[in-house]
CSV table of N, CA and C in Angstrom, one decimal:
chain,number,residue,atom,x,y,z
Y,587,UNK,N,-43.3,-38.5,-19.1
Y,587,UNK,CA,-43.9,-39.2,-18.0
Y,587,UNK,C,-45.2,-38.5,-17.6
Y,588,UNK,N,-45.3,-37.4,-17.7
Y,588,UNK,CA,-46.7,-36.8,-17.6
Y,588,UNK,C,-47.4,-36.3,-18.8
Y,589,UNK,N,-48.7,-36.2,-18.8
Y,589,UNK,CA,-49.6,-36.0,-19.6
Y,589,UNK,C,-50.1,-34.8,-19.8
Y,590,UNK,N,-50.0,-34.1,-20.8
Y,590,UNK,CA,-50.8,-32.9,-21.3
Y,590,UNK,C,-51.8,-32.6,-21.8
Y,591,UNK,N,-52.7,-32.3,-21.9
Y,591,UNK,CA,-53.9,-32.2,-22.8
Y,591,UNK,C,-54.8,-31.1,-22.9
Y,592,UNK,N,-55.1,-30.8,-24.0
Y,592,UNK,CA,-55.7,-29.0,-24.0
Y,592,UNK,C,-57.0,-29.3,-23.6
Y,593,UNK,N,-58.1,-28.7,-23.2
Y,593,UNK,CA,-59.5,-28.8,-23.2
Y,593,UNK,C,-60.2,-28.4,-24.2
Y,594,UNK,N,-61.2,-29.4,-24.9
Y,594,UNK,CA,-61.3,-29.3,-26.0
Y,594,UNK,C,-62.4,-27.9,-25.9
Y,595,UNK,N,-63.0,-27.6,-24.8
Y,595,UNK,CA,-64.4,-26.1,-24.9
Y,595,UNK,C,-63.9,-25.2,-24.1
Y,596,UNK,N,-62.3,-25.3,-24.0
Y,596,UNK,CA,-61.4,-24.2,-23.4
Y,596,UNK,C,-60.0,-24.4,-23.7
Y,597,UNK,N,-60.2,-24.0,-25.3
Y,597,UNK,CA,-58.7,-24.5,-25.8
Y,597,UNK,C,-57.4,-23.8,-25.3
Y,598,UNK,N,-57.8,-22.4,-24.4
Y,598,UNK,CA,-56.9,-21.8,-23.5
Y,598,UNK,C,-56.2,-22.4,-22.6
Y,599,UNK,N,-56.9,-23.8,-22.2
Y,599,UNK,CA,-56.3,-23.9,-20.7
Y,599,UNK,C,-55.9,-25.5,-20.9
Y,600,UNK,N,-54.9,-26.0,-20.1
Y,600,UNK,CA,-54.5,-27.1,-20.3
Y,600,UNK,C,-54.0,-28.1,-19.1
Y,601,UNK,N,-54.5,-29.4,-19.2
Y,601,UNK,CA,-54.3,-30.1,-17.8
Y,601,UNK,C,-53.4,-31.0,-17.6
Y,602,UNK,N,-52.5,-30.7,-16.7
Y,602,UNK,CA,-51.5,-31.6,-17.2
Y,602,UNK,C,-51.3,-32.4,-16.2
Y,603,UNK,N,-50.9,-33.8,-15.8
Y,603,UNK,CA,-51.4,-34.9,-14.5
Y,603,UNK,C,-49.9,-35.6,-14.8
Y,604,UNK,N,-49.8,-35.8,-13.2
Y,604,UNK,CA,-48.3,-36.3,-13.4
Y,604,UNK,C,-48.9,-37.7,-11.8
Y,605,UNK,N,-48.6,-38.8,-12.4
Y,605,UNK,CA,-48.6,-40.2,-11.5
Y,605,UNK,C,-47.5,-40.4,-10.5
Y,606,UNK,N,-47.1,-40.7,-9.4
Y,606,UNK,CA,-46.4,-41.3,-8.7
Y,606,UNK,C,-46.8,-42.2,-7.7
Y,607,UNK,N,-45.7,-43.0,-7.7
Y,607,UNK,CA,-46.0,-44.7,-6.9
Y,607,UNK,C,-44.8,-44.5,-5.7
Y,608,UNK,N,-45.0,-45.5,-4.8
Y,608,UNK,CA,-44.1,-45.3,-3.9
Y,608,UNK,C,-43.9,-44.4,-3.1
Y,609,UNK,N,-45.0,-43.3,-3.1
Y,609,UNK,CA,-44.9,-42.2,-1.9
Y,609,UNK,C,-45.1,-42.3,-0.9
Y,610,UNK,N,-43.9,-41.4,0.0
Y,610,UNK,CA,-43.3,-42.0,1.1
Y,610,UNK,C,-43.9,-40.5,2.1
Y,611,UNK,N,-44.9,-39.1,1.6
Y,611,UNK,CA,-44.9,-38.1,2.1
Y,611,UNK,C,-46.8,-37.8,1.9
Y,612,UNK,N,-46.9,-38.2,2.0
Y,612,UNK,CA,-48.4,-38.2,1.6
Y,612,UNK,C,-48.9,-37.0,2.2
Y,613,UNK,N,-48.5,-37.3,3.4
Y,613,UNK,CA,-49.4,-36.6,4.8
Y,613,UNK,C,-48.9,-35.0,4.4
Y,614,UNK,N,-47.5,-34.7,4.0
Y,614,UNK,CA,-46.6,-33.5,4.1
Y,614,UNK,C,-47.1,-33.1,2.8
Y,615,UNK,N,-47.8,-33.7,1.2
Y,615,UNK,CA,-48.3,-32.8,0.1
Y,615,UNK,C,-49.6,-32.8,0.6
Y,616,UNK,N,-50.7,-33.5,1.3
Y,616,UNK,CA,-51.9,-33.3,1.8
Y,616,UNK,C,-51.8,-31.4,2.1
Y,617,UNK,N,-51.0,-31.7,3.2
Y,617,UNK,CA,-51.1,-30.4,4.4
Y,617,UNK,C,-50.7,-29.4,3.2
Y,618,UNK,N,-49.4,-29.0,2.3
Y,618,UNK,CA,-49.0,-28.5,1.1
Y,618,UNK,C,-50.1,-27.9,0.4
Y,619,UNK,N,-51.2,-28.8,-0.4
Y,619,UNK,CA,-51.5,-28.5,-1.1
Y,619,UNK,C,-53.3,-27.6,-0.2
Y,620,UNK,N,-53.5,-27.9,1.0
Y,620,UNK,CA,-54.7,-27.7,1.9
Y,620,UNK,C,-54.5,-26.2,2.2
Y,621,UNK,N,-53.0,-26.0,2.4
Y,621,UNK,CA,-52.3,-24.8,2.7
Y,621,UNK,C,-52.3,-23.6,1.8
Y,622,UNK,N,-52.3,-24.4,0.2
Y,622,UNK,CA,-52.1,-23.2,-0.8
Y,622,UNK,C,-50.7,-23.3,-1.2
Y,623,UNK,N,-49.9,-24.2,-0.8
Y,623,UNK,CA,-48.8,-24.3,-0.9
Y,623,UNK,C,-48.1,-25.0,-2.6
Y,624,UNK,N,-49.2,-25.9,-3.0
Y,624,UNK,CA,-49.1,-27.2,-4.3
Y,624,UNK,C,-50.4,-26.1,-4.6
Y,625,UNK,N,-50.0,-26.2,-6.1
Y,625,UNK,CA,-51.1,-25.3,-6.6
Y,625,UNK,C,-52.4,-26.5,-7.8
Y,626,UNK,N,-52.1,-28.0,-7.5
Y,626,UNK,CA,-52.6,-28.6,-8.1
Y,626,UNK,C,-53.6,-29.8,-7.0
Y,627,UNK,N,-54.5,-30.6,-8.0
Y,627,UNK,CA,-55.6,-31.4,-7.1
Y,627,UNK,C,-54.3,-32.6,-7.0
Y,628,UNK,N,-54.5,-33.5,-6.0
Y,628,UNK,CA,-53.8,-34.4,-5.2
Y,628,UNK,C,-54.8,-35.5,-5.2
Y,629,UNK,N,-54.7,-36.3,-6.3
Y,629,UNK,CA,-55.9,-37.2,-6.3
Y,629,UNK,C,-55.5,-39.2,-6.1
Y,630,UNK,N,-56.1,-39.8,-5.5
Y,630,UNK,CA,-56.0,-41.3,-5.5
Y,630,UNK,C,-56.4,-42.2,-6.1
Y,631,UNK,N,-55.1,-42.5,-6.9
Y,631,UNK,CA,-55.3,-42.9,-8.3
Y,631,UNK,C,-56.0,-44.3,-8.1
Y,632,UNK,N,-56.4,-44.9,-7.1
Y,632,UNK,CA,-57.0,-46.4,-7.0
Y,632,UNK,C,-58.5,-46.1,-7.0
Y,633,UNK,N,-59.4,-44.7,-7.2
Y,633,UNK,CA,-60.4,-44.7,-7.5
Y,633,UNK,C,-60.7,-44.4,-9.0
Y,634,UNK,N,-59.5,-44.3,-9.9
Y,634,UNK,CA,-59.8,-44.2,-11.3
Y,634,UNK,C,-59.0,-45.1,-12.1
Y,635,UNK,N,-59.9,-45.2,-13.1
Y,635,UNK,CA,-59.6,-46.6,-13.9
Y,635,UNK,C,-58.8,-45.7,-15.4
Y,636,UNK,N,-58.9,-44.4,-16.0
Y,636,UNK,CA,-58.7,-44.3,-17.1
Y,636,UNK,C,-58.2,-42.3,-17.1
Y,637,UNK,N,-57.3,-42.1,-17.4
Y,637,UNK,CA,-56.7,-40.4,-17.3
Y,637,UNK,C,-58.1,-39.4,-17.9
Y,638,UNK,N,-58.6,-40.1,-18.8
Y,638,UNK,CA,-60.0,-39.5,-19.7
Y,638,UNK,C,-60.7,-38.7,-18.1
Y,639,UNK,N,-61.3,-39.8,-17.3
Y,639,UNK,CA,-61.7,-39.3,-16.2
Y,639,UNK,C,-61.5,-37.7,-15.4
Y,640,UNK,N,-60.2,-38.0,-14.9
Y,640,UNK,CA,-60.1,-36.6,-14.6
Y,640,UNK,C,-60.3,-35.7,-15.5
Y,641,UNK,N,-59.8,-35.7,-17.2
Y,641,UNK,CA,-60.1,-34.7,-18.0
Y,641,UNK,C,-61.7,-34.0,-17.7
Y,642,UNK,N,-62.2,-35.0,-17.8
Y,642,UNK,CA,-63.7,-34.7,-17.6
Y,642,UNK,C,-63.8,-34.0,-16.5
Y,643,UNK,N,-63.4,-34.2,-15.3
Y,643,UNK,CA,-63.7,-33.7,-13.9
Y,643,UNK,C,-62.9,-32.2,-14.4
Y,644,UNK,N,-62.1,-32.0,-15.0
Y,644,UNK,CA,-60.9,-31.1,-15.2
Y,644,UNK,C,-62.1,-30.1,-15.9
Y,645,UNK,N,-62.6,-30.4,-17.4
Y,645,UNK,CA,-63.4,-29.5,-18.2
Y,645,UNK,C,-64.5,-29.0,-17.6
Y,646,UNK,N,-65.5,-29.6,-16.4
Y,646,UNK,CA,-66.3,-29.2,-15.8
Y,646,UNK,C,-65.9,-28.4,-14.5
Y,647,UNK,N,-65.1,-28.1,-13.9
Y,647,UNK,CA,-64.6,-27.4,-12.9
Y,647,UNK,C,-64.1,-26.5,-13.4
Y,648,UNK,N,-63.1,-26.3,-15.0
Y,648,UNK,CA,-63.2,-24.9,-15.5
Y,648,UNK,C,-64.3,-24.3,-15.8
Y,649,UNK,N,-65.2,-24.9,-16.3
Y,649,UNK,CA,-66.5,-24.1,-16.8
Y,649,UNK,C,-67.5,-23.7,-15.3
Y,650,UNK,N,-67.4,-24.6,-14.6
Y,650,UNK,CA,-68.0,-23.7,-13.4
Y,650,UNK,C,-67.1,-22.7,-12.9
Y,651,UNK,N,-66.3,-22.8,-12.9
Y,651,UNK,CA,-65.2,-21.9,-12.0
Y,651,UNK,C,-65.5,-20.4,-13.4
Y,652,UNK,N,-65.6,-20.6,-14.5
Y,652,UNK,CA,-66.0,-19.4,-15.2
Y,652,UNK,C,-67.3,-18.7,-15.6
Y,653,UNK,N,-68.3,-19.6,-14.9
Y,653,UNK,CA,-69.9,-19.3,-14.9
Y,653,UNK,C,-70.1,-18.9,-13.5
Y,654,UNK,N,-69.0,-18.9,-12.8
Y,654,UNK,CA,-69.0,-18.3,-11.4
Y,654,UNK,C,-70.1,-20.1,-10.3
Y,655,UNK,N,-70.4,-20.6,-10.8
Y,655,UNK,CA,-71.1,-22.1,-10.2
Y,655,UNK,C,-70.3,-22.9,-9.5
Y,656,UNK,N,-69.3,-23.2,-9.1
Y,656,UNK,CA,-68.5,-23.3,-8.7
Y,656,UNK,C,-69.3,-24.5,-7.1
Y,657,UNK,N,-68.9,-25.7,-6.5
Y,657,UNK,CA,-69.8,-26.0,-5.2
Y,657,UNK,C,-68.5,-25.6,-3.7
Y,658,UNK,N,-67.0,-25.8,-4.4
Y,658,UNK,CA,-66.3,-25.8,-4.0
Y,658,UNK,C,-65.6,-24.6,-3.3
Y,659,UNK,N,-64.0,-24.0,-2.9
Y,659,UNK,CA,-63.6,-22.9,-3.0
Y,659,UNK,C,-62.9,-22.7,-3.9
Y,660,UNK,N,-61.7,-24.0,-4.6
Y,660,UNK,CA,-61.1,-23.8,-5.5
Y,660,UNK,C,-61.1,-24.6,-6.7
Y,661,UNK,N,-60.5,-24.5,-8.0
Y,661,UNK,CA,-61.0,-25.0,-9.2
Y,661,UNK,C,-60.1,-26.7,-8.9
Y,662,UNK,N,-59.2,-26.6,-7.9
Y,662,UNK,CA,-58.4,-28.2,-7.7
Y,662,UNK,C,-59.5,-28.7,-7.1
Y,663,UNK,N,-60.3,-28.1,-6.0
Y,663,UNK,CA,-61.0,-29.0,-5.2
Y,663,UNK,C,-62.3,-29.1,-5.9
Y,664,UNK,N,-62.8,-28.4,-7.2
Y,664,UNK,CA,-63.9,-28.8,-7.8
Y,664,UNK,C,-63.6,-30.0,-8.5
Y,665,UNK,N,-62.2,-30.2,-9.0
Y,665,UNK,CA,-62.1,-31.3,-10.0
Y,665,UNK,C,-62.3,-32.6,-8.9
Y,666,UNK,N,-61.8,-32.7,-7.9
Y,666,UNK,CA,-61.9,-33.9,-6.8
Y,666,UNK,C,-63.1,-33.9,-6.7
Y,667,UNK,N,-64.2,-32.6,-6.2
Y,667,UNK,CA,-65.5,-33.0,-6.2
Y,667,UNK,C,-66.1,-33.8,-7.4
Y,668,UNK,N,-65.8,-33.1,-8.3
Y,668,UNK,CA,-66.2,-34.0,-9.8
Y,668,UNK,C,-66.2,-35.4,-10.2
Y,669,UNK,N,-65.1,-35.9,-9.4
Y,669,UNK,CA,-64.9,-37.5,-9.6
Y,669,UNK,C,-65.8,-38.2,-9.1
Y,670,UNK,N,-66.7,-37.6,-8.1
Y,670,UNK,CA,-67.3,-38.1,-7.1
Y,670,UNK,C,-68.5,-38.0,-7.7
Y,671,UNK,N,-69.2,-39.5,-7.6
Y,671,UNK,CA,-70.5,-40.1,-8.5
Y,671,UNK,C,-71.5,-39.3,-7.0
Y,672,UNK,N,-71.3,-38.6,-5.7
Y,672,UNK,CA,-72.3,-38.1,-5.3
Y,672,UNK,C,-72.3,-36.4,-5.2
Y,673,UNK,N,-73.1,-36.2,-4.0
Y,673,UNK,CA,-72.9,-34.4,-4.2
Y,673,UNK,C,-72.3,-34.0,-2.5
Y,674,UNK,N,-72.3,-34.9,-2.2
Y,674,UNK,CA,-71.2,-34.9,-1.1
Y,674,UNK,C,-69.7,-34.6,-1.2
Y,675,UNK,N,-69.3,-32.8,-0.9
Y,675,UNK,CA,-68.1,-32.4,-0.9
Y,675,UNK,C,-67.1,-33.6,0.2
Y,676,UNK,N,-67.3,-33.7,1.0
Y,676,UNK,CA,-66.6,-33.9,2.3
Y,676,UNK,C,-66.3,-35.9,1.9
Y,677,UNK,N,-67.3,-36.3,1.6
Y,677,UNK,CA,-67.1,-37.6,0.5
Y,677,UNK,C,-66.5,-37.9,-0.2
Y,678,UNK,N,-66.7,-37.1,-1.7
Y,678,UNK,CA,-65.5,-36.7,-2.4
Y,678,UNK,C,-63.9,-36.8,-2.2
Y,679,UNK,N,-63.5,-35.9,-1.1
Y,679,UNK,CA,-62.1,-35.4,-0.8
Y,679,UNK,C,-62.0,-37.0,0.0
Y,680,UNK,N,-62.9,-37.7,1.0
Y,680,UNK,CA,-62.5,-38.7,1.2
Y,680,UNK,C,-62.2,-39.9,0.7
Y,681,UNK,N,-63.0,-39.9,-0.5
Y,681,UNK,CA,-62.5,-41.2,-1.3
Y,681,UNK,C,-62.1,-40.8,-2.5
Y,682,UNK,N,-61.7,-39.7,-3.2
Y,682,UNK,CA,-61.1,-39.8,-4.0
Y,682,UNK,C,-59.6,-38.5,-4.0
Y,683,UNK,N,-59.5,-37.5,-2.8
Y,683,UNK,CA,-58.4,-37.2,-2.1
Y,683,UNK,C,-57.7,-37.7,-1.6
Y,684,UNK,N,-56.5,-37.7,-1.7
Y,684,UNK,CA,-55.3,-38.6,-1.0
Y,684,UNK,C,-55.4,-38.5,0.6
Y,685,UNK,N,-55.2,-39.7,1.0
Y,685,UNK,CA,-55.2,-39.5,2.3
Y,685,UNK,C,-53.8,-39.8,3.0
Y,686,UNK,N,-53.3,-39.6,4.3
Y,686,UNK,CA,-52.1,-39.3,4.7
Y,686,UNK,C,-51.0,-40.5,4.5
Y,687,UNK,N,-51.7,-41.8,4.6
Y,687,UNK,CA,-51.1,-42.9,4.5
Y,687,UNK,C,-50.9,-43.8,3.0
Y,688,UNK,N,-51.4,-42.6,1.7
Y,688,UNK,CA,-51.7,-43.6,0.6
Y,688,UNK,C,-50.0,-43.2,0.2
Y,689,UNK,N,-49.4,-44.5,-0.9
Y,689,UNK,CA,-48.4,-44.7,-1.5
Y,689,UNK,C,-48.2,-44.5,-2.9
Y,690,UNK,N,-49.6,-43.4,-3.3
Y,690,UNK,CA,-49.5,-43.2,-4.6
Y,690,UNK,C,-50.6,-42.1,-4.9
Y,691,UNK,N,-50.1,-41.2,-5.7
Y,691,UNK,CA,-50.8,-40.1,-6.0
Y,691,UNK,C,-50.8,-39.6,-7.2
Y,692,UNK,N,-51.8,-39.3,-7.9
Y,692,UNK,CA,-52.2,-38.2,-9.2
Y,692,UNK,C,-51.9,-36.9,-9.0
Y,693,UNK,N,-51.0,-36.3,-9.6
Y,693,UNK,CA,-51.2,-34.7,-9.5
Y,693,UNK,C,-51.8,-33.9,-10.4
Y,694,UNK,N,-52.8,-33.0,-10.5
Y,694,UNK,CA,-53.4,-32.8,-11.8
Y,694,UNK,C,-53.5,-31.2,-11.5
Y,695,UNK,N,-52.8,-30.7,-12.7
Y,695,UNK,CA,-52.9,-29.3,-12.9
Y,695,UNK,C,-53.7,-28.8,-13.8
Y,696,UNK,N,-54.0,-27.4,-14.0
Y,696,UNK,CA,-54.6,-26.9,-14.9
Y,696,UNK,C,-54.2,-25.4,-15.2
Y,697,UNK,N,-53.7,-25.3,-16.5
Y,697,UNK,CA,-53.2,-23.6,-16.9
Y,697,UNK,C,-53.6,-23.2,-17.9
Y,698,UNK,N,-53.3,-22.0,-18.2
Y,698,UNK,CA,-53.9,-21.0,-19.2
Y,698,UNK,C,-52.9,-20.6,-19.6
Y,699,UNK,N,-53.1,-20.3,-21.0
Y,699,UNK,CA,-52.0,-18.8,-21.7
Y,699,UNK,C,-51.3,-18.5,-20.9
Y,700,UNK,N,-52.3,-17.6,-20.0
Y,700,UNK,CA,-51.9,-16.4,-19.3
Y,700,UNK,C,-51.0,-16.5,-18.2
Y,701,UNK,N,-51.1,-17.9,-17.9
Y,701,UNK,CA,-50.3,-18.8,-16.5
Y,701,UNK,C,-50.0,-19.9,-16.9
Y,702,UNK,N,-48.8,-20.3,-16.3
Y,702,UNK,CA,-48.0,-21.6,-16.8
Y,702,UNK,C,-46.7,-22.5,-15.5
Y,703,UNK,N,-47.5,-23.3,-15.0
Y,703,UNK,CA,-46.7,-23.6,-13.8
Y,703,UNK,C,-45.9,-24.3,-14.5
Y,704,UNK,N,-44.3,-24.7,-13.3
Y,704,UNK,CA,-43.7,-25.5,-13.0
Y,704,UNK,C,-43.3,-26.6,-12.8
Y,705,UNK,N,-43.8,-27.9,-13.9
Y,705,UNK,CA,-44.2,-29.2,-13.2
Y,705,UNK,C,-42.9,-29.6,-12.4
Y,706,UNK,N,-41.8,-29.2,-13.1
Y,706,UNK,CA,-40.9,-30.2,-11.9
Y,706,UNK,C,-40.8,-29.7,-10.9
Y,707,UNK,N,-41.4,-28.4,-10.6
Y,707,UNK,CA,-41.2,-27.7,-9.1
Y,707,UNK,C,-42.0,-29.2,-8.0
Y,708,UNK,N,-42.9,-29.2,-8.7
Y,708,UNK,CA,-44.0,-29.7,-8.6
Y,708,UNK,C,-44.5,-31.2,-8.2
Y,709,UNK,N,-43.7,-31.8,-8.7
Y,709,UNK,CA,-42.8,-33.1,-8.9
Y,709,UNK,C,-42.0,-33.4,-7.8
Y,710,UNK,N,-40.6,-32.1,-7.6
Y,710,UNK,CA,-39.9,-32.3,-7.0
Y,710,UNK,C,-40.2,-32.6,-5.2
Y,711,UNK,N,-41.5,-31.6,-5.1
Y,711,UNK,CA,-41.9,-32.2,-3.9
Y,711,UNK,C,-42.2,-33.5,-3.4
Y,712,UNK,N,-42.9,-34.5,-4.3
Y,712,UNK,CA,-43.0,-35.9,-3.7
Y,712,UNK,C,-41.7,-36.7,-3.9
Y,713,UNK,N,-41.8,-37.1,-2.7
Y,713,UNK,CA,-40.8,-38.4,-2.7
Y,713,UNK,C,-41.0,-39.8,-2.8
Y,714,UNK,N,-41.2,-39.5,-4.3
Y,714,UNK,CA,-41.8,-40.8,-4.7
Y,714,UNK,C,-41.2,-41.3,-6.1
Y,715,UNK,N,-41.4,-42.3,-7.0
Y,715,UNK,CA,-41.3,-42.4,-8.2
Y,715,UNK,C,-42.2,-42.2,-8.8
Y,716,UNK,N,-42.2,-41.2,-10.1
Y,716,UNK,CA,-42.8,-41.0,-11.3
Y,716,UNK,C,-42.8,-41.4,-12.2
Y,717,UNK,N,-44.3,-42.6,-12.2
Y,717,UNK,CA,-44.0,-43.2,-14.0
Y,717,UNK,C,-45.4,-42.4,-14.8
Y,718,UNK,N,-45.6,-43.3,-15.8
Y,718,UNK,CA,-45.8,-43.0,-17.1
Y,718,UNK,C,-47.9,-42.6,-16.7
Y,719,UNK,N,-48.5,-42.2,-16.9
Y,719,UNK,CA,-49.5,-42.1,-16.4
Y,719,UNK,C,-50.4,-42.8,-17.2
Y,720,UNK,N,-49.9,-43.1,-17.9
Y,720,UNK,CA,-50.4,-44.4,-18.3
Y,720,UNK,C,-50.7,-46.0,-18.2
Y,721,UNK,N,-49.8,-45.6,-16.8
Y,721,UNK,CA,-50.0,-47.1,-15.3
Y,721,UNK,C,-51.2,-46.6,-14.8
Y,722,UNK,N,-52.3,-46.0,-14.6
Y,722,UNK,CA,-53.0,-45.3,-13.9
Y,722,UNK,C,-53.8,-46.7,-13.6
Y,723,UNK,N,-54.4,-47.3,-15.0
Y,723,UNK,CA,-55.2,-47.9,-14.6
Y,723,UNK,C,-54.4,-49.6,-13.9
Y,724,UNK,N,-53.5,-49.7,-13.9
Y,724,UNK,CA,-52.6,-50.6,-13.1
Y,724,UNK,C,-53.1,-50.1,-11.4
Y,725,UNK,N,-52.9,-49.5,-11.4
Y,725,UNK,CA,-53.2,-48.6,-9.6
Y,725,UNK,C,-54.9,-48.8,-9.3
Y,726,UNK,N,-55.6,-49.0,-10.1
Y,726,UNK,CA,-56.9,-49.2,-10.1
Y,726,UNK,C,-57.9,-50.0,-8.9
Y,727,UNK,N,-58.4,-49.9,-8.0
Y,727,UNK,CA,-58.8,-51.0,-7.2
Y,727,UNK,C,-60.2,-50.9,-7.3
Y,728,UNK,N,-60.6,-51.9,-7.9
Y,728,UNK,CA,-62.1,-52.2,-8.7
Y,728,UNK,C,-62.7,-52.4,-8.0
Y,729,UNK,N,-62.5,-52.7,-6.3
Y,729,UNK,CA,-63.7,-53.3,-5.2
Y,729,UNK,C,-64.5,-52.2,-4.9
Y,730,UNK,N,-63.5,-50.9,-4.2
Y,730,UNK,CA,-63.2,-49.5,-4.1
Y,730,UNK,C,-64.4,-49.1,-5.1
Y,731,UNK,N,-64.1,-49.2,-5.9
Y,731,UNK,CA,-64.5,-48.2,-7.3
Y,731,UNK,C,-65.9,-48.5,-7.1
Y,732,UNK,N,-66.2,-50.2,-7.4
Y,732,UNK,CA,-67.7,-50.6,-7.3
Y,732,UNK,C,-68.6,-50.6,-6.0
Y,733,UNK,N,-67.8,-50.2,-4.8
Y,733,UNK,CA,-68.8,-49.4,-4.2
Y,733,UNK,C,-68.6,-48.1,-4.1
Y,734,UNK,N,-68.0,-47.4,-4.5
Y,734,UNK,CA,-68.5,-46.1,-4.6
Y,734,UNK,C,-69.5,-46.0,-5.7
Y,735,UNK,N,-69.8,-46.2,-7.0
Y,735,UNK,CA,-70.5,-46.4,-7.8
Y,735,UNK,C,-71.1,-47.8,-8.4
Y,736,UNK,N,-71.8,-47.7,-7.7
Y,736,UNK,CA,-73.0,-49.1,-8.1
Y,736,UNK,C,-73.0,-49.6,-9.4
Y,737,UNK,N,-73.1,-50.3,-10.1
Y,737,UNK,CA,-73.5,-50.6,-11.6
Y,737,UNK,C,-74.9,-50.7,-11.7
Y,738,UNK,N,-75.7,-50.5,-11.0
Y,738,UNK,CA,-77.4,-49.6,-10.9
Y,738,UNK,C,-77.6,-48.0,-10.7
Y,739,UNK,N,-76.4,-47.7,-10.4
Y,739,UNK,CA,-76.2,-45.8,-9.9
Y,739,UNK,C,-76.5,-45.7,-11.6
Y,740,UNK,N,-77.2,-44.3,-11.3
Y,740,UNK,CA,-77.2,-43.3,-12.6
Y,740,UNK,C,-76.3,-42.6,-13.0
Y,741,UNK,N,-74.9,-42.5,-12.1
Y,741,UNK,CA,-73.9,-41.8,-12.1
Y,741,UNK,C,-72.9,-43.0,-12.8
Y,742,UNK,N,-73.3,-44.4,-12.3
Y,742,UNK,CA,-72.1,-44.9,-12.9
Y,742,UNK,C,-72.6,-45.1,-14.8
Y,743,UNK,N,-73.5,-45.3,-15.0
Y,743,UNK,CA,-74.2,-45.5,-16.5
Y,743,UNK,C,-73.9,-44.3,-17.3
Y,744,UNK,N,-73.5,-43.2,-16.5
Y,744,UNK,CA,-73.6,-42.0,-17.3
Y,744,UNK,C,-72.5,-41.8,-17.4
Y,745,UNK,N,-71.4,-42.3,-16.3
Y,745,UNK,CA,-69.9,-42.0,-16.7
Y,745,UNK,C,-69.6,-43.5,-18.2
Y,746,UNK,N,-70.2,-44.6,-18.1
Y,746,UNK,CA,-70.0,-45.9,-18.7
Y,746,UNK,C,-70.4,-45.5,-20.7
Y,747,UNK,N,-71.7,-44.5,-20.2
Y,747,UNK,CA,-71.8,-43.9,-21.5
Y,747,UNK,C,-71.3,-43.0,-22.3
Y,748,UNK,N,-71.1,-41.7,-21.4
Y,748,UNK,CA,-70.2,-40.5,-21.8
Y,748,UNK,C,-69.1,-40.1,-21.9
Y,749,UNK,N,-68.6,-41.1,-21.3
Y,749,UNK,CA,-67.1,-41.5,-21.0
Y,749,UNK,C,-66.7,-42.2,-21.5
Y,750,UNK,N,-67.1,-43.6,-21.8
Y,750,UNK,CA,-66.1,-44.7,-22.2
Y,750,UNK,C,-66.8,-45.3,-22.6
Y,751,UNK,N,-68.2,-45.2,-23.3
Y,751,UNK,CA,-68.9,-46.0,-24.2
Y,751,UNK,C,-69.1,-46.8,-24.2
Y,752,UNK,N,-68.3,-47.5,-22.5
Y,752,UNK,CA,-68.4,-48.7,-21.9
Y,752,UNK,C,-67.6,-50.1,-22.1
Y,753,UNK,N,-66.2,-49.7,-23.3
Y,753,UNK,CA,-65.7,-50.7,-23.6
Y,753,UNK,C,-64.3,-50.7,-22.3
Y,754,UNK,N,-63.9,-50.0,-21.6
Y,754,UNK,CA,-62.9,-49.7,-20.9
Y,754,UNK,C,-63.2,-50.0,-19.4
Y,755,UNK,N,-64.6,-50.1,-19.0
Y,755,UNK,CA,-64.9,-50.3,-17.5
Y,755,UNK,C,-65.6,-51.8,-17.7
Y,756,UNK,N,-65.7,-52.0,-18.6
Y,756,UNK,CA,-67.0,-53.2,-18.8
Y,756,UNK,C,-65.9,-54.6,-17.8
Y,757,UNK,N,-64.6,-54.6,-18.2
Y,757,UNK,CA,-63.8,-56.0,-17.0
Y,757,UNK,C,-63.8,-55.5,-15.8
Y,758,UNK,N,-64.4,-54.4,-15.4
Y,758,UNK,CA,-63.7,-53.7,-13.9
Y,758,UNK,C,-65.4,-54.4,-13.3
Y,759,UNK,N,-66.6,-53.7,-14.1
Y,759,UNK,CA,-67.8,-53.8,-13.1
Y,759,UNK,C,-68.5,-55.0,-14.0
Y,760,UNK,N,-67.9,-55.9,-14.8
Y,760,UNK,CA,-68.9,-56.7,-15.1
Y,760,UNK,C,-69.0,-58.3,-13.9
């Protein structure tokens, strides 16, 4: 039900993202994970259309977090800032951070060799159902999406290019 994937320019470290629908605690992993409590990003899956996404957000928050560049405090909340087509931290966490009332959440981790979490610890906290994260883009809300990123933004042409070559977003913003 969740997804693993090594990073391909940090074959050490690995991100593994688990979906749930139906959550009923939002507000209680919000505070959790704010706290230091969830050691992973808490993300709202109706601003992402494809798992690739976060990888991306995932591979550039380890490389800042290891060039010391970093805009954030931690490598979960650089990956949230990453999703975000602006440079607005506080933006970011608002539209693509779970917020207390949403009924569905991405959990996305990231480990190393040297460290190796728990998913069902991890898991076991939401009270919610866990499917296949490959519903991701079922959860998708395309109005959402196309105003956060314009189909004239340079951010959205660059994710359409570098990302998805543009055959996977082309029914969402055409």
């Amino acid at each position: 039900m969740h997804l693993i994937q090594k990073l391909e320019l940090f074959p050490d470290h690995r991100v593994t993202q688990m979906l749930f629908k139906e959550v009923k605690n939002a507000a209680e992993l919000k505070k959790s994970a704010m706290e230091g409590k969830i050691n992973g990003a808490l993300i709202n899956p109706t601003m992402l259309v494809d798992p690739f996404q976060v990888l991306v957000a995932a591979n550039k928050a380890v490389h800042l977090e290891k060039v010391e560049k970093m805009k954030t405090r931690t490598l979960y909340s650089e990956i949230i800032f990453n999703l975000s087509p602006t440079n607005n931290i506080s933006d970011a966490f608002k539209r693509f951070g779970i917020s207390d009332g949403d009924d569905s959440v991405l959990i996305v981790m990231v480990d190393s060799k040297d460290e190796s979490q728990d998913v069902s610890d991890i898991a076991a906290r939401v009270e919610g159902r866990q499917v296949p994260v490959e519903e991701l883009s079922s959860l998708s809300d395309h109005a959402k999406i196309k105003k956060v990123a314009p189909s004239n933004s340079s951010a959205f042409h660059t994710c359409i290019l570098l990302c998805y070559g543009g055959d996977r977003l082309h029914s969402c913003f055409s």
